[in-house]
XYZ file of C-alpha atoms in Angstrom:
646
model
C -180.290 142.883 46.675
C -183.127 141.124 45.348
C -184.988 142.495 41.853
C -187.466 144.826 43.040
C -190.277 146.198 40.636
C -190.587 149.713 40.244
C -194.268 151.332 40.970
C -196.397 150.857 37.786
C -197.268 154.015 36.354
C -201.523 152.621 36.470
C -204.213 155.639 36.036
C -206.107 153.117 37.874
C -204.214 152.348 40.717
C -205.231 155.003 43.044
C -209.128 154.573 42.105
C -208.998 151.290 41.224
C -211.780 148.676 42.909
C -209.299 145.883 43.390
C -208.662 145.769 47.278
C -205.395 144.293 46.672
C -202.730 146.503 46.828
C -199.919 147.271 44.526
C -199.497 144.544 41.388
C -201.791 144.145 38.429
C -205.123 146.113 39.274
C -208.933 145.178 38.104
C -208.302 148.141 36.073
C -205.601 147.311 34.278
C -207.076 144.061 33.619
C -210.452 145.542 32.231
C -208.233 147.402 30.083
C -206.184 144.699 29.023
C -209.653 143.311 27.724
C -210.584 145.619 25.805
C -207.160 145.197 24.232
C -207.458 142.236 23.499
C -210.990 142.875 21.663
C -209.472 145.417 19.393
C -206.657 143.319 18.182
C -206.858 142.367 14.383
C -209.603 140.120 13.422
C -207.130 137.179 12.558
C -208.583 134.040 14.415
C -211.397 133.320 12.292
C -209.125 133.152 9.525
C -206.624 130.854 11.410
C -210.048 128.537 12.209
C -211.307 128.524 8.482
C -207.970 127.158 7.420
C -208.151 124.515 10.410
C -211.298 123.784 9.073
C -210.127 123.076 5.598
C -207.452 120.581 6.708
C -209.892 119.000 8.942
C -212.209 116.527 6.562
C -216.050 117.571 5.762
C -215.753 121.539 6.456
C -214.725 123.197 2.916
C -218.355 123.673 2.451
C -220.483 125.775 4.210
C -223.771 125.357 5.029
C -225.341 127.748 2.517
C -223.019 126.529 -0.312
C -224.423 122.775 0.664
C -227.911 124.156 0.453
C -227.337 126.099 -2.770
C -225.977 122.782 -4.749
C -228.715 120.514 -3.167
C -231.332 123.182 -4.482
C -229.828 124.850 -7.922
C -227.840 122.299 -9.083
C -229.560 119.491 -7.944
C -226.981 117.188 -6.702
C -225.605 115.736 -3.692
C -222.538 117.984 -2.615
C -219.021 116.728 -2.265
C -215.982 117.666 -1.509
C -212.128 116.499 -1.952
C -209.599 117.148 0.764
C -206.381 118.174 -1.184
C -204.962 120.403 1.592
C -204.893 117.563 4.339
C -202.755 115.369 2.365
C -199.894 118.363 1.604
C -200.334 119.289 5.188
C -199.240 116.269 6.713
C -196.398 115.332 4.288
C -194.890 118.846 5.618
C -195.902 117.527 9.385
C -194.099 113.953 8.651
C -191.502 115.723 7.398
C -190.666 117.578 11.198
C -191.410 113.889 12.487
C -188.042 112.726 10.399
C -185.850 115.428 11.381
C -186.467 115.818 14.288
C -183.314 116.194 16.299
C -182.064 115.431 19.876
C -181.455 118.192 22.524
C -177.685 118.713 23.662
C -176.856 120.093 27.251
C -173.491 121.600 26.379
C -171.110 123.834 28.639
C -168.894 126.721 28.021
C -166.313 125.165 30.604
C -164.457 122.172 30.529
C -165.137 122.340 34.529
C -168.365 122.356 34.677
C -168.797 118.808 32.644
C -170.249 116.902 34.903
C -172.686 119.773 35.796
C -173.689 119.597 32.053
C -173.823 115.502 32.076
C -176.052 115.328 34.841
C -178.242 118.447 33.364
C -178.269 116.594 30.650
C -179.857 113.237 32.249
C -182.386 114.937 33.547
C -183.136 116.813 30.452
C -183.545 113.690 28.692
C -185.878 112.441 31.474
C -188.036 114.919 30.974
C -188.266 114.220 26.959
C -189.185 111.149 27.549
C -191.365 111.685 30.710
C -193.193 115.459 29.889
C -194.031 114.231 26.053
C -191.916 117.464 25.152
C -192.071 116.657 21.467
C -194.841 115.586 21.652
C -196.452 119.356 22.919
C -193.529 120.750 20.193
C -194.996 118.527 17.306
C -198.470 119.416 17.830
C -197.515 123.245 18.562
C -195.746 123.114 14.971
C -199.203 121.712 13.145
C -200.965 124.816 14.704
C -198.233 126.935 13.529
C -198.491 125.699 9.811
C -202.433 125.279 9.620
C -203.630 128.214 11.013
C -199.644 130.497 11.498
C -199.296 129.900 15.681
C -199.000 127.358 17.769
C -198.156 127.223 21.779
C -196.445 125.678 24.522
C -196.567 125.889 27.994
C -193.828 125.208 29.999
C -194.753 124.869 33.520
C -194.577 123.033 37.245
C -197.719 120.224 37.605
C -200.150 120.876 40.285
C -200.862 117.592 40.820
C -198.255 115.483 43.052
C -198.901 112.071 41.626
C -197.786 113.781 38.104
C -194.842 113.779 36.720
C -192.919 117.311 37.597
C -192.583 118.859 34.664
C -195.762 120.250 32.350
C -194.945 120.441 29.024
C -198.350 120.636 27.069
C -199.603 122.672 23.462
C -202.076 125.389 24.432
C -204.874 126.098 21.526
C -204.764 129.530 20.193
C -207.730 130.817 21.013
C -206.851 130.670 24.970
C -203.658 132.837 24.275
C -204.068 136.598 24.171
C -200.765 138.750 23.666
C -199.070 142.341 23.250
C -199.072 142.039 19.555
C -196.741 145.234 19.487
C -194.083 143.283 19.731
C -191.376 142.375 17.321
C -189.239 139.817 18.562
C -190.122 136.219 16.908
C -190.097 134.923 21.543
C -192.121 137.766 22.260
C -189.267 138.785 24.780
C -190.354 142.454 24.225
C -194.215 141.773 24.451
C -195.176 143.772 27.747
C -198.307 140.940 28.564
C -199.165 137.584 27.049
C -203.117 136.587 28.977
C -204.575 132.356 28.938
C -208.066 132.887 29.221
C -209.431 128.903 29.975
C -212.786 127.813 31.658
C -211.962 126.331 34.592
C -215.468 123.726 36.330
C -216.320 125.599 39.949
C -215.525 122.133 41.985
C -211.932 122.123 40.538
C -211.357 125.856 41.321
C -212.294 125.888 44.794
C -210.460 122.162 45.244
C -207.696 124.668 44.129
C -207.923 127.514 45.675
C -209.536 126.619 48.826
C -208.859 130.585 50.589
C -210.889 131.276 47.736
C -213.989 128.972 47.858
C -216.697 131.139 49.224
C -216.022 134.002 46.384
C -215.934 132.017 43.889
C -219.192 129.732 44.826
C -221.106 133.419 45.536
C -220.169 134.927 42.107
C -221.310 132.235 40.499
C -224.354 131.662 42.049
C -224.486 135.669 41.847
C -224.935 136.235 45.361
C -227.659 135.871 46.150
C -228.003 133.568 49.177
C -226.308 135.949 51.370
C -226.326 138.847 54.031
C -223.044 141.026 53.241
C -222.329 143.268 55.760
C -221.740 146.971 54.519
C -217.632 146.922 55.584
C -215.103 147.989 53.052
C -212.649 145.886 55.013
C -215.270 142.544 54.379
C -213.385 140.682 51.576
C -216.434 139.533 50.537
C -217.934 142.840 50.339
C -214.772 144.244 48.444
C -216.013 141.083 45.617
C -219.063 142.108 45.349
C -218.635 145.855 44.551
C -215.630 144.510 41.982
C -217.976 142.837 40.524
C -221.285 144.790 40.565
C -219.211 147.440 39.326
C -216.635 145.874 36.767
C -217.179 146.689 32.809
C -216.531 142.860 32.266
C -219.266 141.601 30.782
C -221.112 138.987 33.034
C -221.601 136.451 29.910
C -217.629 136.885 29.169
C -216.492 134.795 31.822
C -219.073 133.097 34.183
C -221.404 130.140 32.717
C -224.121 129.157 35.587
C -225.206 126.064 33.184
C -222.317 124.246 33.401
C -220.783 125.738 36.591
C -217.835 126.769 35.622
C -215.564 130.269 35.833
C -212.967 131.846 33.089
C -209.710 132.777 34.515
C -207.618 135.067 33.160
C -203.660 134.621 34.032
C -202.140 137.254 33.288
C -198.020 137.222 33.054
C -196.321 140.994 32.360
C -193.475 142.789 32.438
C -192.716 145.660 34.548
C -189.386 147.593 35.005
C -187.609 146.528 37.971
C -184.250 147.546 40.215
C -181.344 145.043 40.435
C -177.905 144.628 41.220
C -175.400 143.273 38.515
C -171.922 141.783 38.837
C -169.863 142.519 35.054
C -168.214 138.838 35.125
C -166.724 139.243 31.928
C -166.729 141.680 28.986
C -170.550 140.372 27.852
C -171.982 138.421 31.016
C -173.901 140.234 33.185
C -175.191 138.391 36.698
C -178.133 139.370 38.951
C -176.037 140.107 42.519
C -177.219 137.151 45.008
C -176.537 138.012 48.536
C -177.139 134.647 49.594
C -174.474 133.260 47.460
C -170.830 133.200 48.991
C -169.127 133.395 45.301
C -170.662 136.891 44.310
C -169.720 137.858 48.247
C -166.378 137.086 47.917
C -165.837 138.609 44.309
C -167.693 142.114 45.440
C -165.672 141.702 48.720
C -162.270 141.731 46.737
C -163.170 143.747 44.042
C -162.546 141.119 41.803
C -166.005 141.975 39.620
C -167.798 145.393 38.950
C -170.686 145.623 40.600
C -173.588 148.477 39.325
C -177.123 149.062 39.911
C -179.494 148.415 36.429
C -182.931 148.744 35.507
C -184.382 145.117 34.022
C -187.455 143.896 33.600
C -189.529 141.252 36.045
C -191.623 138.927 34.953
C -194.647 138.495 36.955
C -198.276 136.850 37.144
C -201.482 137.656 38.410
C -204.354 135.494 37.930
C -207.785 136.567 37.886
C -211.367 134.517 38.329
C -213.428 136.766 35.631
C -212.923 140.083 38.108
C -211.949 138.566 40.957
C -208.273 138.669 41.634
C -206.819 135.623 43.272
C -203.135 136.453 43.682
C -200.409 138.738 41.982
C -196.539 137.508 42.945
C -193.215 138.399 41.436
C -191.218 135.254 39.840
C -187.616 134.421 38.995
C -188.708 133.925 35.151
C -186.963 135.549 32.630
C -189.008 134.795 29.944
C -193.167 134.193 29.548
C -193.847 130.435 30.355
C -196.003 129.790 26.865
C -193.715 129.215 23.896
C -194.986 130.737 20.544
C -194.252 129.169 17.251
C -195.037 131.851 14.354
C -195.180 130.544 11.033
C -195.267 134.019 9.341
C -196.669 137.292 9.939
C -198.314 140.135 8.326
C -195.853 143.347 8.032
C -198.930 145.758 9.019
C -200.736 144.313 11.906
C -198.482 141.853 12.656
C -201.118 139.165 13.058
C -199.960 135.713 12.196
C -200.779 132.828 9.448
C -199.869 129.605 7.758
C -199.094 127.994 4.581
C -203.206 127.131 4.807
C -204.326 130.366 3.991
C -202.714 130.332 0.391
C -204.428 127.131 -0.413
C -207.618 127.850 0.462
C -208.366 129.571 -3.142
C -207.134 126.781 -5.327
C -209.237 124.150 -2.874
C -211.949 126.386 -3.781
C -211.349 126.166 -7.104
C -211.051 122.777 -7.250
C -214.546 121.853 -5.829
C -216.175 124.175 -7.397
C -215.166 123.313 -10.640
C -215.665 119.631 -9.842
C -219.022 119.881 -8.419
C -219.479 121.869 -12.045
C -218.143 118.788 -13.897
C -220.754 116.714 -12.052
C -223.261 118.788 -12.704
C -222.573 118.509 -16.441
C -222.366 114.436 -16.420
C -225.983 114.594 -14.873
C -227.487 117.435 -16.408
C -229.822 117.121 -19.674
C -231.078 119.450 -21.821
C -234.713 119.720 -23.673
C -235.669 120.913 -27.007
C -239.314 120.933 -27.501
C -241.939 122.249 -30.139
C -245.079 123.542 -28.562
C -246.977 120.602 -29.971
C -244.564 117.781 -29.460
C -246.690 116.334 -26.556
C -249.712 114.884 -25.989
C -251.966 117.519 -23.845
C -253.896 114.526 -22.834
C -251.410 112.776 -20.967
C -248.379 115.073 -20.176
C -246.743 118.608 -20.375
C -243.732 120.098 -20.448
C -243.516 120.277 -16.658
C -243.629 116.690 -16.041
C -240.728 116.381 -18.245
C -238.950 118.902 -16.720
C -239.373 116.880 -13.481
C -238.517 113.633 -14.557
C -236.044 114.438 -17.389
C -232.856 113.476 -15.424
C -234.389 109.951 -14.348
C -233.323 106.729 -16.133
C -237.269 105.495 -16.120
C -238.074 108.712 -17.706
C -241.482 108.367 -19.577
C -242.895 111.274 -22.448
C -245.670 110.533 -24.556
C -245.586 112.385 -27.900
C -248.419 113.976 -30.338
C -248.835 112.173 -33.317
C -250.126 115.040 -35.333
C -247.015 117.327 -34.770
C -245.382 118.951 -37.285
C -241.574 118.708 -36.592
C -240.756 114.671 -35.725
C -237.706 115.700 -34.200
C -239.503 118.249 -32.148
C -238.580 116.670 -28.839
C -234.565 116.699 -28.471
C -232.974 115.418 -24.821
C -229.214 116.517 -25.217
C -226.087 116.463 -22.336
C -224.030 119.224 -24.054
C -220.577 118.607 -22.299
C -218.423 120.623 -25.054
C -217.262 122.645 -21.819
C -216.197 119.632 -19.839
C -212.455 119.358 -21.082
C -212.008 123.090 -20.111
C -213.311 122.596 -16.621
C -211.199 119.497 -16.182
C -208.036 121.874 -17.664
C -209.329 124.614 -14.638
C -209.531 121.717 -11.873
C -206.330 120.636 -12.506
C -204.542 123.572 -12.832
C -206.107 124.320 -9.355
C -205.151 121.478 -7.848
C -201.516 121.919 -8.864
C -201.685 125.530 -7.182
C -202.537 123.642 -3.707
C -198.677 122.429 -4.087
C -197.273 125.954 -5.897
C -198.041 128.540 -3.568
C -196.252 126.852 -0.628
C -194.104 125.484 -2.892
C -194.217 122.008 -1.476
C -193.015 119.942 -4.415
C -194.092 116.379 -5.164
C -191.123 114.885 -4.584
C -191.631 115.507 -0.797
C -194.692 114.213 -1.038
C -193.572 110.728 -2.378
C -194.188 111.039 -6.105
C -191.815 112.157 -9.017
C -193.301 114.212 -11.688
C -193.538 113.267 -15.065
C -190.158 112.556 -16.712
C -188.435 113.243 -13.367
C -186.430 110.161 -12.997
C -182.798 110.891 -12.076
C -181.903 110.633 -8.217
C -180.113 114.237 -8.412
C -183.140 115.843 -9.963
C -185.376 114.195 -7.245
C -183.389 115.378 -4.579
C -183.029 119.030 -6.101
C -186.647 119.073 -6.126
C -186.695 118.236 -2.727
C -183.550 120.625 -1.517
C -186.160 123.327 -3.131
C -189.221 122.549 -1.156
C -187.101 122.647 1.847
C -185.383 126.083 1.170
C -188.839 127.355 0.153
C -189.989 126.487 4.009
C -186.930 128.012 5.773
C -188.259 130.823 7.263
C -191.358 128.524 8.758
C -188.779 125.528 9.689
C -186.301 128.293 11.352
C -188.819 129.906 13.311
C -189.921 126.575 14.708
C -186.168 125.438 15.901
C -186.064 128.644 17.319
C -189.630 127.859 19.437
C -188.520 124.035 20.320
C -184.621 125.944 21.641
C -186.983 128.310 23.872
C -189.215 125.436 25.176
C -186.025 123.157 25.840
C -184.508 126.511 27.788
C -187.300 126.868 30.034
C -187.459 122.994 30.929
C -183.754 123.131 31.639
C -184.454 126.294 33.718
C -186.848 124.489 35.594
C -184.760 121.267 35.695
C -181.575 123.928 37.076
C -183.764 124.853 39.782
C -184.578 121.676 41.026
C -180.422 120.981 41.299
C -179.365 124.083 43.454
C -179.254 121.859 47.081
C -176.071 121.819 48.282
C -173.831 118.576 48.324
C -176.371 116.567 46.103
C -175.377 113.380 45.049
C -176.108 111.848 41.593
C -175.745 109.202 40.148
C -174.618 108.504 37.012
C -173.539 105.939 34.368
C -174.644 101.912 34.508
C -172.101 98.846 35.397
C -168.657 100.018 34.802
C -168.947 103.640 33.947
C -171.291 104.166 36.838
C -170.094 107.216 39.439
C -171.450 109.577 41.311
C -171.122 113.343 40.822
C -171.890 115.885 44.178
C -173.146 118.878 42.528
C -172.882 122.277 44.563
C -169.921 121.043 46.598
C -166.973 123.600 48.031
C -163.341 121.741 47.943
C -160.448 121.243 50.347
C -159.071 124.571 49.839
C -162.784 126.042 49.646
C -162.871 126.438 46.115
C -166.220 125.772 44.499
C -166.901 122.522 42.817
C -169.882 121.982 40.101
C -171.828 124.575 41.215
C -175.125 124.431 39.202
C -176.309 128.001 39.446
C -173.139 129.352 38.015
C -172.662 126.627 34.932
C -172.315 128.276 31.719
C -175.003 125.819 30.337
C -176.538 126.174 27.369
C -179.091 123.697 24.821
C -177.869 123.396 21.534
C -179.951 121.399 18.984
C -178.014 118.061 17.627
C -177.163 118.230 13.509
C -178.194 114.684 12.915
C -181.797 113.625 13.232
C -182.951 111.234 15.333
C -186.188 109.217 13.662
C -185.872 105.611 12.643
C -185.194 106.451 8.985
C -182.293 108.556 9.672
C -180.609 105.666 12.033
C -181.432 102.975 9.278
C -179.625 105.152 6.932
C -176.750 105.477 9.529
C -176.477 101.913 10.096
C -176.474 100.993 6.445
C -173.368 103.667 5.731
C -171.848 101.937 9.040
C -172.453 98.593 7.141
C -170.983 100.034 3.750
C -167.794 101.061 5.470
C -167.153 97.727 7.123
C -167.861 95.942 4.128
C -165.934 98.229 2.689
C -162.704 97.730 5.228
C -163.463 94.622 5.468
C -159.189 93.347 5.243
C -158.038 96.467 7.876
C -158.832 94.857 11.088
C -158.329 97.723 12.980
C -160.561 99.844 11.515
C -163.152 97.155 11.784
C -161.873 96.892 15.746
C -162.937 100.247 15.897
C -166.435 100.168 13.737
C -167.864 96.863 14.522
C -168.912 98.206 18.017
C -170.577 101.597 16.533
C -172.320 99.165 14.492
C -173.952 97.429 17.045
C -174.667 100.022 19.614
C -176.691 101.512 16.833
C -178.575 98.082 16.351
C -181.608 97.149 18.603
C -180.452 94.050 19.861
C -180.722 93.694 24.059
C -177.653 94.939 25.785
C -176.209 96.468 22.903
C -174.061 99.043 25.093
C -172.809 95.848 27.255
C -171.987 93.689 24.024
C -170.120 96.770 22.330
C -168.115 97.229 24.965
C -167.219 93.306 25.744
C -166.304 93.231 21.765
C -163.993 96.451 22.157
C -162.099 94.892 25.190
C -162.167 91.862 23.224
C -160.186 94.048 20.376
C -158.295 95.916 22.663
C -159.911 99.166 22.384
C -160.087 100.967 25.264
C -163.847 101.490 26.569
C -164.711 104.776 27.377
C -165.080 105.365 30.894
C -166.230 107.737 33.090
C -164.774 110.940 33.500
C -163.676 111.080 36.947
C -161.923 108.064 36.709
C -160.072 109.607 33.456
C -159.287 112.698 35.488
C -158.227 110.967 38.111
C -155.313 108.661 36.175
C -154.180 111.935 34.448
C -153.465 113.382 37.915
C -151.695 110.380 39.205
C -149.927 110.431 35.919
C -148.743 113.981 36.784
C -147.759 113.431 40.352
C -145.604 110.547 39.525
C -143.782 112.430 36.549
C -143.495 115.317 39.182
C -142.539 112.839 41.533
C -139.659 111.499 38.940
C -138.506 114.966 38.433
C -137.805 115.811 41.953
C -136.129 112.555 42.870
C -134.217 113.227 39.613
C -133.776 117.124 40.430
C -132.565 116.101 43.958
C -130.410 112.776 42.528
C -128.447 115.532 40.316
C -125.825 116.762 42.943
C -124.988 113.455 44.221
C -123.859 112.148 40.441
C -122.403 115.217 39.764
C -120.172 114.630 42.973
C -119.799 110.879 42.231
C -118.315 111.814 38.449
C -116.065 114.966 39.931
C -114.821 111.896 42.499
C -113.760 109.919 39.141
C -112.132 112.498 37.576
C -110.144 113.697 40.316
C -108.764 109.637 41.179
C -107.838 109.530 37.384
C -105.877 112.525 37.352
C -104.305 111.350 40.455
């Protein structure tokens, strides 16, 4: 029994204008609109702290204005945010760690090793942490970033999409609680798509989509509710989308809305064990033959589907049911507020002290270049100047003021730069600026520079240990986002492996074998099936960037200096040591040095498997000839005993 969704319980479904049946209606999606527009006001707060990071933006226009104008000086600002941001970016760069394809069952190795290939194809080939690095700069700047884990459209690409998605094209139930959204009932990508692409698309399409954006106009509809073109243009004469909100004649291009949900949904389980549960497969000979012998429990559950209907503003183009368990766009939360839920970054803390900080230091300049006059009311010749022409020119170097002779007070004219204020401003700015590091507590020390009097190498690194603790939550919830995105590629990777009797191969040289995957033995038994692997991704302990494998080479290099007079434990290091150099070949020259040594090279597995079973049938073999030899001695020595006595 396939999953089968249960009918949605839509006020609109009955009435509604879609002339599609069943599935996500027009409705619903105008609703889900208007949902979306209620939501808390958080994105222009996640794009003003964008904007900070970004260089030239702290400022806004009437702030430039105002200093120009008042203060009469040319406005500047310092980036201090964009340098703390990206020593906490470098700092995912240098961990980073690799993926590991593990399994729960020693028989399903190979399964996992050629998973595991592919896996790392895709790493290299989809840019995965490359979408995962920029999807964790979103998530610190502004508190989210995305991924989208997908299938490419186009052929000539490679399979696998793996790409970051900008927050404001990503819409979602923000009821939910889980961190993976897994109990979100909707997530929505609203994106402009250009008309030529669409309907190079979705050809079936083409002649609603040119007419809605042209608005119809060059064209005789005939008055038929069963017209599909007809059934368009009521949806949309008639739709409370706003017109504006997803068409845009000047550049020719259409918003779509896809729309992935949840709905409840009938299914059949098999209880394999006391915590997996299976969805039944009828087309699968395994679950027949455990439901024919009553080796498992079968039962009938409510679950959820995961489907997607995809809209072109209120037309809708197609609503199918998928084999997804999860939403294909990955969120990565940095934190989020208890009452609305709504998300933001370690940005949104420094955005006062920045403040601060120019503020105070277009003040200071302000003080260095301001001047100011003390005059008696006859300190100046009428004749030749006034006060407001020294007003106006008081500031310039070439300043010129002709005096009366005949005043009274000779120092009756006074120019004065009063900067008794300065040293407190300076105290202010720099407090400030130390606040940009405080409130996300990102210490110094992981930004390459000691403070003062901080000189021992355990104090340094217990700075550092703190900065690192202080961004745990933000750090775990972004291992937990790159696990989910690694899932769904090996989900999609698992799919493309279910053909029966496929052939891989694996290994280079000597270690190179091939491994059939979904393969039924002599006896009928099943061999490596993929669907059924207890596969899981695990994330490795020990990064991966240059700095940690220098490191690891110069420990390697301590520890054969080191053992330098125990040849076998340099037998044993010397080829670790250079299959972790970057000389050519290094695999091929470790293993020539090891059989040079006499260490055994590892080989494949098969070939392992297959000694240990010869090794067993010969010592089985020995112990039947010896089990069958036993009479025949025990006769031989009864023989001798018996011509002794005699």
């Amino acid at each position: 029994m396939q999953t089968k969704p249960l009918k949605p319980v839509d006020r609109y479904a009955e009435t509604s204008r879609d002339s599609a049946k069943k599935g996500y209606s027009l409705g619903a999606l105008e609703a889900l609109i208007a949902d979306c527009q209620s939501q808390p006001d958080w994105r222009p707060r996640a794009d003003i702290a964008h904007a900070y990071y970004d260089m030239g933006k702290q400022l806004s226009a009437e702030q430039m204005h105002k200093i120009r104008v008042e203060m009469g000086i040319e406005p500047r600002q310092t980036n201090l945010i964009h340098g703390v941001i990206n020593g906490v970016l470098g700092q995912e760069a240098k961990a980073r760690s690799d993926v590991r394809i593990e399994a729960d069952d020693d028989d399903f190795q190979d399964v996992a090793d050629v998973l595991s290939k592919s896996m790392k194809e895709a790493q290299r080939e989809a840019n995965i942490d490359m979408a995962i690095s920029n999807a964790y700069a979103g998530q610190v700047k502004g508190g989210i970033g995305w991924v989208e884990v997908s299938r490419s459209m186009d052929p000539l690409d490679y399979t696998y999409r793996v790409q970051d998605v900008h927050r404001n094209e990503m819409w979602w139930d923000m009821r939910a609680q889980r961190l993976d959204l897994q109990d979100a009932r909707w997530i929505v990508r609203k994106r402009w798509q250009d008309l030529d692409e669409a309907m190079a698309m979705l050809p079936e399409h083409e002649d609603v989509l040119r007419q809605a954006l042209n608005g119809w106009d060059l064209i005789n509809l005939p008055n038929d509710e069963n017209n599909f073109l007809f059934r368009a243009y009521n949806n949309e004469r008639r739709t409370q989308i706003m017109r504006d909100e997803w068409c845009d004649t000047t550049r020719k291009r259409i918003k779509f809305y896809e729309v992935w949900y949840r709905v409840p949904a009938e299914t059949v389980v098999l209880h394999v064990g006391p915590t997996k549960r299976l969805p039944y497969d009828e087309s699968n000979p395994l679950h027949q033959q455990a439901v024919a012998r009553g080796r498992v429990k079968v039962s009938k559950a409510i679950t959820r589907q995961v489907r997607m209907a995809l809209f072109a503003g209120p037309h809708r183009i197609l609503d199918v049911g998928t084999t997804r368990r999860n939403f294909p766009y990955v969120p990565f939360f940095a934190f989020r507020d208890d009452q609305d839920r709504s998300p933001y970054g370690l940005i949104e803390g420094m955005i006062s002290p920045q403040d601060e900080y120019n503020e105070r230091r277009q003040m200071i300049n302000w003080m260095l270049k301001a001047r100011q006059l003390i005059i008696d009311k006859d300190a100046l010749s009428d004749k030749d100047n006034n006060i407001n022409d020294i007003a106006r020119t008081m500031n310039r170097p070439d300043m010129v003021a002709i005096l009366n002779p005949n005043r009274r007070n000779a120092n009756g004219f006074q120019l004065k730069n009063d900067l008794t204020l300065q040293k407190e401003q300076i105290d202010v700015m720099q407090d400030a600026k130390s606040l940009i590091q405080e409130i996300p507590r990102i210490y110094s020390t992981q930004l390459g520079d000691a403070p003062t009097g901080v000189t021992s190498g355990i104090a340094i690194n217990s700075l550092t240990e703190q900065g690192v603790v202080a961004m745990g939550e933000l750090n775990d919830n972004y291992r937990f986002g790159r696990k989910s995105v690694n899932e769904q590629v090996l989900d999609l990777i698992i799919e493309d492996h279910l053909e029966e009797n496929l052939r891989v191969v694996m290994g280079q040289g000597s270690t190179k074998r091939e491994v059939v995957l979904n393969a039924w033995g002599p006896q009928g038994e099943p061999v490596n099936r993929v669907k059924d692997a207890p596969i899981k991704v695990g994330l490795s302990d020990v990064p991966t960037s240059p700095a940690f494998r220098m490191q690891e080479q110069q420990q390697i290099a301590a520890m054969l200096a080191a053992l330098g007079t125990n040849p076998a434990a340099m037998n044993i290091l010397a080829p670790v040591y250079i299959e972790g150099s970057g000389i050519e070949n290094r695999q091929a020259v470790a293993d020539d040095l090891r059989r040079a040594t006499g260490v055994p090279v590892a080989g494949d597995r098969q070939a392992q498997q297959a000694a240990q079973q010869q090794q067993q049938a010969q010592q089985q073999k020995a112990a039947q000839m010896a089990e069958a030899a036993a009479p025949a001695e025990a006769d031989e020595k009864a023989n001798k005993v018996r011509l002794n006595d005699a």
